[in-house]
Amino acid sequence: SDSGSDSGSDDSSLSDSELQEAFSRGALKPGLNVVLEERPKRRNDAVGLKQCLSEFRQQLAWVERLDVTSGQVVDPVSQSASDKEAVDPENDFQREMSFYRQAQAAVLEALPRLRKLQIPTRRPDDYFAEMAKSDQQMQKIRQKLKSKQEAMERSEKAKQLRAMRKYGKKVQTEILQRRQKEKKNMLNAVKKYQKGLSDKLDFLDEEQTSSQGNKKGSTSQRIKKGPNAKRRYKNQKFGFGGKKKGSKWNTKESFNDVSSFRSKVAHNKGPGKAGKGGKKALNKRPGKRARQKMKSRAR
């Protein structure tokens, strides 16, 4: 333990050269130093590049290679040679347009050659190409897109509802402010009249006319509007309402009208009822209470 502590103290007091020598001997403990790898040196392998180029330059037919080489294409709008060399590589738009025109020129050069070799260049209508992704994966993608669309629709509806609430609240606050203003003006006019500063009561007339105008407007709206469809259907089915109970009660006019009275038929005294109930009515036995009264009188 003493030798280890001495070696640790000695290592901390050593210089850089002494530490390097100790590291080369392997006297330093592991983990205290990290070996840095050397960066690979760049070299120009011309032989390997030429070998790759020779492999690319295989003597095959053009149908097997389908390569088209075309130079820079002049802008068809401006046919000047100055514009041909004026493509700025730092300008993204000019650079992409030059690529696009070069690709168009290559297509125009390759199509006649393909037609000459009787190679079809258009896909048939009944061509079936298998998808790179499975149906399960595409179904997941469809569900995800559908969920995104539904979320967007929900957010749009919520946004519209918030806008409608905001507009309704704005209208409500405007109405409340107008009412408060009218009330304040009314109170000020009443105070002026009480203090004798004004002897006019025009504000009362204005309030009455405004209230009458509102009532007239509401009644006219009700008249114009009329009953709704449900009320019209019920009126058509059940009638138009009115008094139901006591509809057969007598009135003053019906009580005084005796034109339909028949004395022969009234009170079972008609000719048809004399033979049946007349004699029975005359020979009818009095009731028990009546007989008791008769007995008491006889005593």
XYZ file of C-alpha atoms in Angstrom:
299
model
C 0.000 0.000 0.000
C 2.885 2.371 0.777
C 4.560 1.646 -2.544
C 1.256 2.294 -4.367
C 0.791 5.640 -2.680
C 4.375 6.582 -3.459
C 3.988 5.652 -7.120
C 0.732 7.667 -7.321
C 2.381 10.718 -5.812
C 5.393 10.286 -8.072
C 3.145 10.033 -11.193
C 1.373 13.278 -10.334
C 4.698 15.152 -10.027
C 6.273 13.802 -13.265
C 6.711 15.944 -16.371
C 5.215 15.226 -19.812
C 8.361 13.520 -21.134
C 8.629 11.304 -18.087
C 4.933 10.373 -18.383
C 5.402 9.414 -22.030
C 8.374 7.211 -21.134
C 6.373 5.586 -18.328
C 3.450 4.978 -20.705
C 5.735 3.341 -23.272
C 7.126 1.032 -20.552
C 3.559 0.215 -19.408
C 4.174 1.511 -15.877
C 1.026 3.740 -15.884
C -2.266 2.405 -14.645
C -4.960 1.751 -17.295
C -7.778 4.268 -17.710
C -5.708 7.361 -17.116
C -4.821 7.898 -20.774
C -6.734 7.569 -24.047
C -4.993 6.532 -27.238
C -5.998 8.734 -30.187
C -6.214 7.019 -33.551
C -4.447 8.639 -36.444
C -6.552 10.272 -39.119
C -6.448 8.406 -42.434
C -4.298 10.113 -44.992
C -5.995 11.212 -48.175
C -4.548 9.799 -51.323
C -5.365 10.034 -55.007
C -5.847 6.438 -56.197
C -5.659 7.099 -59.918
C -5.174 3.416 -60.769
C -8.357 2.398 -58.918
C -10.361 5.195 -60.514
C -9.222 4.193 -64.003
C -10.139 0.582 -63.268
C -13.671 1.615 -62.230
C -13.958 3.737 -65.372
C -12.958 0.799 -67.541
C -15.645 -1.316 -65.852
C -18.230 1.362 -66.627
C -17.180 1.498 -70.278
C -18.426 -1.912 -71.230
C -19.085 -2.438 -74.925
C -22.876 -3.012 -74.633
C -25.717 -2.028 -76.898
C -27.497 1.261 -76.214
C -30.678 -0.624 -75.316
C -28.853 -2.230 -72.405
C -27.364 1.062 -71.223
C -30.066 3.673 -72.072
C -27.668 6.511 -71.362
C -28.076 9.931 -72.960
C -25.457 12.619 -72.663
C -26.448 16.212 -73.375
C -24.755 19.467 -72.653
C -26.175 22.651 -71.253
C -29.399 23.643 -73.026
C -30.095 27.238 -74.043
C -33.141 28.941 -72.565
C -35.820 28.848 -75.315
C -37.117 32.280 -74.300
C -33.758 34.018 -74.795
C -31.599 32.265 -77.410
C -28.488 34.370 -76.771
C -25.169 32.684 -76.033
C -24.502 35.005 -73.125
C -27.456 33.557 -71.243
C -26.158 30.063 -71.966
C -23.085 30.654 -69.842
C -24.760 32.941 -67.303
C -26.152 30.199 -64.996
C -25.210 31.100 -61.460
C -24.527 27.904 -59.458
C -25.470 29.721 -56.245
C -28.897 30.647 -57.637
C -31.186 27.704 -56.833
C -33.867 28.652 -59.342
C -31.489 29.048 -62.304
C -29.655 25.854 -61.412
C -32.845 23.771 -61.149
C -34.208 25.235 -64.378
C -31.023 24.296 -66.203
C -31.347 20.715 -64.873
C -34.975 20.645 -65.991
C -34.200 21.859 -69.522
C -31.302 19.391 -69.799
C -33.594 16.509 -68.789
C -36.183 17.625 -71.346
C -33.541 17.657 -74.087
C -32.413 14.137 -73.097
C -36.008 12.849 -73.285
C -36.523 14.417 -76.722
C -33.328 12.740 -77.914
C -34.091 9.294 -76.425
C -37.746 8.929 -77.496
C -37.132 8.712 -81.279
C -34.381 6.152 -80.711
C -36.701 3.992 -78.560
C -39.492 4.190 -81.161
C -37.026 3.243 -83.886
C -36.100 0.132 -81.860
C -39.861 -0.585 -81.335
C -39.597 -0.299 -77.553
C -42.869 0.813 -75.932
C -42.570 3.998 -73.896
C -46.112 4.157 -72.428
C -47.487 1.885 -69.735
C -50.583 -0.102 -70.820
C -53.907 0.574 -69.106
C -54.172 -2.961 -67.695
C -50.670 -2.899 -66.235
C -50.569 -4.275 -62.678
C -47.737 -3.079 -60.490
C -47.332 -4.637 -57.066
C -47.053 -2.174 -54.219
C -43.820 -2.044 -52.288
C -45.801 -1.829 -49.019
C -48.280 -4.430 -47.792
C -52.031 -3.883 -47.560
C -51.849 -3.809 -43.760
C -49.317 -0.979 -43.858
C -51.399 0.973 -46.377
C -54.481 0.454 -44.203
C -52.606 1.907 -41.233
C -51.590 4.882 -43.361
C -55.209 5.433 -44.460
C -56.425 5.303 -40.871
C -53.774 7.781 -39.810
C -54.686 10.166 -42.631
C -58.358 9.800 -41.771
C -57.714 10.539 -38.101
C -55.685 13.617 -39.087
C -58.501 14.848 -41.314
C -61.094 14.314 -38.584
C -58.897 16.167 -36.102
C -58.603 19.083 -38.539
C -62.386 19.136 -39.041
C -62.947 19.126 -35.275
C -60.498 21.977 -34.826
C -62.241 23.958 -37.599
C -65.653 23.412 -35.981
C -64.273 24.455 -32.603
C -62.757 27.551 -34.189
C -66.109 28.462 -35.790
C -67.928 27.943 -32.485
C -65.420 30.182 -30.707
C -65.905 32.853 -33.372
C -69.704 32.625 -33.049
C -69.503 32.852 -29.263
C -67.190 35.825 -29.557
C -69.555 37.580 -31.978
C -72.588 36.823 -29.766
C -70.776 38.147 -26.712
C -69.822 41.292 -28.622
C -73.440 41.922 -29.652
C -74.625 41.305 -26.095
C -72.103 43.754 -24.643
C -73.124 46.380 -27.219
C -76.790 45.994 -26.258
C -75.971 46.230 -22.543
C -73.836 49.322 -23.128
C -76.644 50.966 -25.117
C -79.157 50.224 -22.378
C -76.827 51.572 -19.709
C -76.307 54.712 -21.762
C -80.056 55.242 -22.189
C -80.606 54.652 -18.471
C -77.874 57.125 -17.596
C -79.337 59.780 -19.900
C -82.771 59.178 -18.389
C -81.458 59.571 -14.830
C -79.602 62.745 -15.761
C -82.757 64.208 -17.307
C -84.798 63.304 -14.185
C -82.185 64.948 -11.902
C -82.227 68.099 -14.007
C -86.029 68.217 -13.802
C -85.968 67.682 -10.030
C -83.447 70.460 -9.519
C -85.469 72.839 -11.699
C -82.815 73.136 -14.364
C -85.262 71.888 -16.962
C -89.044 72.000 -17.226
C -89.398 69.613 -20.173
C -90.591 66.043 -19.897
C -89.724 65.036 -23.430
C -87.624 62.107 -22.250
C -90.759 60.374 -20.931
C -92.494 60.782 -24.282
C -89.438 59.396 -26.062
C -89.369 56.371 -23.742
C -93.085 55.706 -24.295
C -92.803 56.052 -28.067
C -89.780 53.758 -28.125
C -91.570 51.137 -26.004
C -94.718 51.433 -28.157
C -92.603 51.137 -31.269
C -90.991 47.994 -29.910
C -94.415 46.536 -29.054
C -95.810 47.397 -32.484
C -92.768 45.921 -34.131
C -93.073 42.733 -32.130
C -96.854 42.438 -32.871
C -96.291 43.086 -36.562
C -93.565 40.463 -36.568
C -95.919 38.018 -34.858
C -98.700 38.784 -37.370
C -96.372 38.369 -40.296
C -94.851 35.236 -38.890
C -98.079 33.394 -37.996
C -98.310 29.936 -36.408
C -95.637 27.400 -37.097
C -96.092 24.163 -39.029
C -96.815 22.097 -35.895
C -99.556 24.479 -34.772
C -101.115 24.552 -38.254
C -101.202 20.722 -38.357
C -102.871 20.534 -34.944
C -105.408 23.193 -35.960
C -106.217 21.214 -39.075
C -106.587 17.966 -37.106
C -108.273 19.062 -33.876
C -109.829 22.437 -34.710
C -108.864 25.937 -33.663
C -109.250 25.676 -29.907
C -111.853 27.576 -27.939
C -114.151 26.685 -25.064
C -114.906 22.983 -24.702
C -116.688 22.647 -21.318
C -120.152 24.145 -20.942
C -120.688 24.529 -24.658
C -124.330 23.245 -24.214
C -125.244 25.564 -21.360
C -128.247 27.860 -21.734
C -127.789 31.509 -22.488
C -130.163 34.413 -21.987
C -131.442 34.135 -25.540
C -131.913 30.352 -25.408
C -133.695 30.633 -22.011
C -136.194 33.175 -23.342
C -136.795 31.208 -26.533
C -139.834 28.915 -25.911
C -140.734 28.256 -29.529
C -139.695 24.609 -29.289
C -141.766 23.923 -26.095
C -144.552 21.297 -26.422
C -146.951 21.086 -23.510
C -148.379 17.712 -24.571
C -144.959 16.077 -24.501
C -143.637 17.783 -21.371
C -143.762 16.086 -17.916
C -144.899 12.702 -19.290
C -148.387 14.053 -20.086
C -148.439 13.254 -23.740
C -151.119 11.116 -25.408
C -148.726 8.259 -25.930
C -147.913 7.932 -22.223
C -151.425 8.290 -20.747
C -152.455 4.639 -21.136
C -149.165 3.319 -19.803
C -148.059 5.515 -16.990
C -151.119 7.703 -16.254
C -153.141 5.211 -14.188
C -150.090 3.925 -12.426
C -149.198 7.427 -11.443
C -152.686 7.973 -9.951
C -152.721 4.638 -8.030
C -149.144 4.924 -6.880
C -148.643 3.956 -3.199
C -147.164 6.788 -1.106
C -143.848 6.306 0.497
C -143.106 5.131 4.006
C -142.410 8.589 5.376
C -145.616 9.915 3.857
C -147.618 7.088 5.392
C -146.131 7.755 8.829
C -147.149 11.412 8.568
C -150.663 10.392 7.569
C -150.904 8.097 10.622
C -149.710 10.829 12.969
C -152.298 13.245 11.620
C -155.067 10.665 12.078
C -154.221 10.255 15.760
